[in-house]
JSON list of C-alpha atoms in Angstrom, two decimals:
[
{"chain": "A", "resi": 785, "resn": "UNK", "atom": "CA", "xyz": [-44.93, -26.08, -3.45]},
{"chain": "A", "resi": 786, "resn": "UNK", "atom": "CA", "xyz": [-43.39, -29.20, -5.61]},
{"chain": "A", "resi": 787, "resn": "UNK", "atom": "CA", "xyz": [-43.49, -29.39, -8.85]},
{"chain": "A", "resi": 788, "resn": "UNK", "atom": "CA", "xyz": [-45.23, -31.34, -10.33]},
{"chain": "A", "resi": 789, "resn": "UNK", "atom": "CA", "xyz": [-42.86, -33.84, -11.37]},
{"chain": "A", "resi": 790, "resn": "UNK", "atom": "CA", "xyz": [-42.05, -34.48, -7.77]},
{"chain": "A", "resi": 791, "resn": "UNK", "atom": "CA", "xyz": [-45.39, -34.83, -6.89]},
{"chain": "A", "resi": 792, "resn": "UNK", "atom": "CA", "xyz": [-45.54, -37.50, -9.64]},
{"chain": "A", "resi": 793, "resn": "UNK", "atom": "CA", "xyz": [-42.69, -39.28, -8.70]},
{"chain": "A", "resi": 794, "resn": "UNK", "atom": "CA", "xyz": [-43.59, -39.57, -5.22]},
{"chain": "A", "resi": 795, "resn": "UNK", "atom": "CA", "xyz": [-47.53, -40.79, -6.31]},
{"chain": "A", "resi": 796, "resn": "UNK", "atom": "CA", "xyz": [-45.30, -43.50, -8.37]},
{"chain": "A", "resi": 797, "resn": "UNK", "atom": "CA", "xyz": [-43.12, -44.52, -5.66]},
{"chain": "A", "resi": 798, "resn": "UNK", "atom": "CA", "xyz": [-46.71, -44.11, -3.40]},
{"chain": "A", "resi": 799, "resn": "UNK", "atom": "CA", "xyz": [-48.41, -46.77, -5.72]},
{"chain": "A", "resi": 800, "resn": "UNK", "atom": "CA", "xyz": [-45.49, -49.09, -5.84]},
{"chain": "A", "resi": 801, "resn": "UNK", "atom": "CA", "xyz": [-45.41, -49.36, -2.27]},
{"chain": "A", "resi": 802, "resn": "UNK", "atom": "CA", "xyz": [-49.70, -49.88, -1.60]},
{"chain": "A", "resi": 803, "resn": "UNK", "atom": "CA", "xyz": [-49.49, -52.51, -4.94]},
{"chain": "A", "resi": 804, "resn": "UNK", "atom": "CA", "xyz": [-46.56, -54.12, -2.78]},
{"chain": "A", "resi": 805, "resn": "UNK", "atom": "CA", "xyz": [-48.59, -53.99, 0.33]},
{"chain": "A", "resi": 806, "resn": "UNK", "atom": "CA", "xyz": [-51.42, -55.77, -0.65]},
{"chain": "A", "resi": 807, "resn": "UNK", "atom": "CA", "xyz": [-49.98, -58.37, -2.11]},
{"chain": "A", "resi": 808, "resn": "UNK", "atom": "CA", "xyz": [-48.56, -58.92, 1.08]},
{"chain": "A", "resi": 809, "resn": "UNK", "atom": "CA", "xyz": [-44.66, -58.78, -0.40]},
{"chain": "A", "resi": 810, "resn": "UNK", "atom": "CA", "xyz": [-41.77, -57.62, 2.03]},
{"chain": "A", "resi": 811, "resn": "UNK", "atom": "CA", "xyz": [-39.69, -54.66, -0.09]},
{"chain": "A", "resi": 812, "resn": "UNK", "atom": "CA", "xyz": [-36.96, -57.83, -0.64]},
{"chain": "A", "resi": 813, "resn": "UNK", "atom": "CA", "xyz": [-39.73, -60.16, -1.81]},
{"chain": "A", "resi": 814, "resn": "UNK", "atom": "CA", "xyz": [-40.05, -57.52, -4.40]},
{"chain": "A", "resi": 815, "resn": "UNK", "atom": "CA", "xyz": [-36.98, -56.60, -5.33]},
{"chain": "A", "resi": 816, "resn": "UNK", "atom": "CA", "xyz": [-35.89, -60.05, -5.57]},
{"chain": "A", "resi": 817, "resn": "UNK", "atom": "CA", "xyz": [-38.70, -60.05, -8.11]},
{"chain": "A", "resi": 818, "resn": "UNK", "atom": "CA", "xyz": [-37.69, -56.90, -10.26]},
{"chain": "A", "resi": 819, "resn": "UNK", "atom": "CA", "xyz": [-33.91, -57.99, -10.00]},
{"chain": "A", "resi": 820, "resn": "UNK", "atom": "CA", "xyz": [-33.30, -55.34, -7.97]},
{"chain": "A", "resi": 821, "resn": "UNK", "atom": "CA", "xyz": [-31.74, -54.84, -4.43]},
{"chain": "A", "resi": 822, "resn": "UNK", "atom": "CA", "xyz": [-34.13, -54.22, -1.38]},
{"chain": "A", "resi": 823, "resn": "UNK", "atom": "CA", "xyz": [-32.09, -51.38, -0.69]},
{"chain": "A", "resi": 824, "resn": "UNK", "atom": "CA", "xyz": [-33.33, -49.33, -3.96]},
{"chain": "A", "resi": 825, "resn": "UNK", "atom": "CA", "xyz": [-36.55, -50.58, -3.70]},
{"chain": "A", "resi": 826, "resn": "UNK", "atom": "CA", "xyz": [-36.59, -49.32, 0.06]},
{"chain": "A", "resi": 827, "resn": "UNK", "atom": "CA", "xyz": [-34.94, -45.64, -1.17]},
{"chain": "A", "resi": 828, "resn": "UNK", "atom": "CA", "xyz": [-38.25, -45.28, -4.29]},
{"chain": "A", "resi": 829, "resn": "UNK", "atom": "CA", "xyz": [-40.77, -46.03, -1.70]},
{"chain": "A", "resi": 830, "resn": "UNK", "atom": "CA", "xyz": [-39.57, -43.39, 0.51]},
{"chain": "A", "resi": 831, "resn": "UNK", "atom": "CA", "xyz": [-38.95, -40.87, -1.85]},
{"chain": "A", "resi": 832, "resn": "UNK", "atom": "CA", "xyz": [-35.47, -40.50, -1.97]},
{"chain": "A", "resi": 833, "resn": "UNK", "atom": "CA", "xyz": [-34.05, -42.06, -5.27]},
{"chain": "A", "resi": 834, "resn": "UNK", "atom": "CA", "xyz": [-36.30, -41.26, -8.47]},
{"chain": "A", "resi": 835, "resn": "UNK", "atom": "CA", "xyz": [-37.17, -43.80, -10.07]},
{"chain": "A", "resi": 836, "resn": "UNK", "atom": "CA", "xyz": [-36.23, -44.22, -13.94]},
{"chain": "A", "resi": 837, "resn": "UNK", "atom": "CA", "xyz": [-38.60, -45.85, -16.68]},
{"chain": "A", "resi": 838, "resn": "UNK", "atom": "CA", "xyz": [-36.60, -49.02, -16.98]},
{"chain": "A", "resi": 839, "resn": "UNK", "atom": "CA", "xyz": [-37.05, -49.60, -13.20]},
{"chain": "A", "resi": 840, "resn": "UNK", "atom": "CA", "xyz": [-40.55, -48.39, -12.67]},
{"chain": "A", "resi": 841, "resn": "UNK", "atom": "CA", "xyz": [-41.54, -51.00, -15.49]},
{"chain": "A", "resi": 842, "resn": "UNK", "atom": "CA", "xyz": [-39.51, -53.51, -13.89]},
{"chain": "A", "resi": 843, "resn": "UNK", "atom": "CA", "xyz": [-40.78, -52.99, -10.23]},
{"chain": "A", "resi": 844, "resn": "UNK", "atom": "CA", "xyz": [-44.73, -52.70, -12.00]},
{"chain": "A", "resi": 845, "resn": "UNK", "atom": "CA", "xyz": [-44.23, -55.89, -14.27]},
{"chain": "A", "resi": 846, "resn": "UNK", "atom": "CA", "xyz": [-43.21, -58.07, -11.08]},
{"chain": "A", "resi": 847, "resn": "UNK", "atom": "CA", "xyz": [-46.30, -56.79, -9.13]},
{"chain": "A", "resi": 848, "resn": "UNK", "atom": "CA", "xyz": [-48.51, -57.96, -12.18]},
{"chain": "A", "resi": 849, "resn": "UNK", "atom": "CA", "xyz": [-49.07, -54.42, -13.40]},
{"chain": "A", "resi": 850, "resn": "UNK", "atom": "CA", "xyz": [-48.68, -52.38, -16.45]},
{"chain": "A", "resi": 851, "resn": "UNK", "atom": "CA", "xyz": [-46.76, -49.39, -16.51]},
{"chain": "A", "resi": 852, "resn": "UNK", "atom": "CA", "xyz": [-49.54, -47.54, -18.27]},
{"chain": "A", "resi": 853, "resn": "UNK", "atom": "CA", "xyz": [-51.49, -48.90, -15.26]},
{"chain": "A", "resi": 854, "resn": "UNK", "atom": "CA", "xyz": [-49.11, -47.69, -12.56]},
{"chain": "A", "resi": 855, "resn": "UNK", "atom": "CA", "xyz": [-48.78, -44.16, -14.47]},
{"chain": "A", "resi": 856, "resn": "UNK", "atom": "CA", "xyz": [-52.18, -43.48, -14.82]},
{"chain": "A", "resi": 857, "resn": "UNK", "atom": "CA", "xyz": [-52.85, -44.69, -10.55]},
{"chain": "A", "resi": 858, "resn": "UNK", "atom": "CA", "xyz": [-50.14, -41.90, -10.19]},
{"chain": "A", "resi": 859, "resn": "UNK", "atom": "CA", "xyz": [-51.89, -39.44, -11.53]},
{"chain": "A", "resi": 860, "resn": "UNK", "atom": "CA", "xyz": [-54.85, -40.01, -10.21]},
{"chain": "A", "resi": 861, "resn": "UNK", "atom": "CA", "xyz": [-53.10, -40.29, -7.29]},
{"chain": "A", "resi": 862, "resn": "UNK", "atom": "CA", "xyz": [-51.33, -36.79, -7.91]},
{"chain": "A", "resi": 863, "resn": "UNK", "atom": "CA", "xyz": [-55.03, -34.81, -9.16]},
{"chain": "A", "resi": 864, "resn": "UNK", "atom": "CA", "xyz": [-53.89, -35.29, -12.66]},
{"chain": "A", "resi": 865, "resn": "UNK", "atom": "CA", "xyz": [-55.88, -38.30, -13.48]}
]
């Protein structure tokens, strides 16, 4: 079983990628957005780079979210919430 900070960083990098999604943004669209190169924003979505607090406000501030907003999603996301 994960732990459950793996199971929140995968709800975060889950919620980046559905906020992404509807907005109807390609993973470069956002990253160009963030400042950030399509290739990290590519790696969070699936999972396989975390994802610090500088760049999770970064990626949620270019989609037009908070990062309170984005944390709490995640945990509601992850049963926590």
């Amino acid at each position: 079983m994960p732990a459950r900070d793996e199971v929140f960083a995968r709800s975060v990098a889950e919620e980046l990628a559905v906020a992404r999604r509807e907005r109807g943004w390609s993973m470069e669209q956002l990253a160009g957005e963030a400042g950030l190169h399509r290739t990290s924003v590519g790696l969070i979505e699936r999972g396989e780079r975390g994802v610090t607090l500088q760049v999770a406000a970064r990626l949620a501030w270019a989609l037009d979210l908070s990062l309170g907003d984005l944390c709490r999603a995640a945990e509601a996301r992850a049963g926590r919430g």
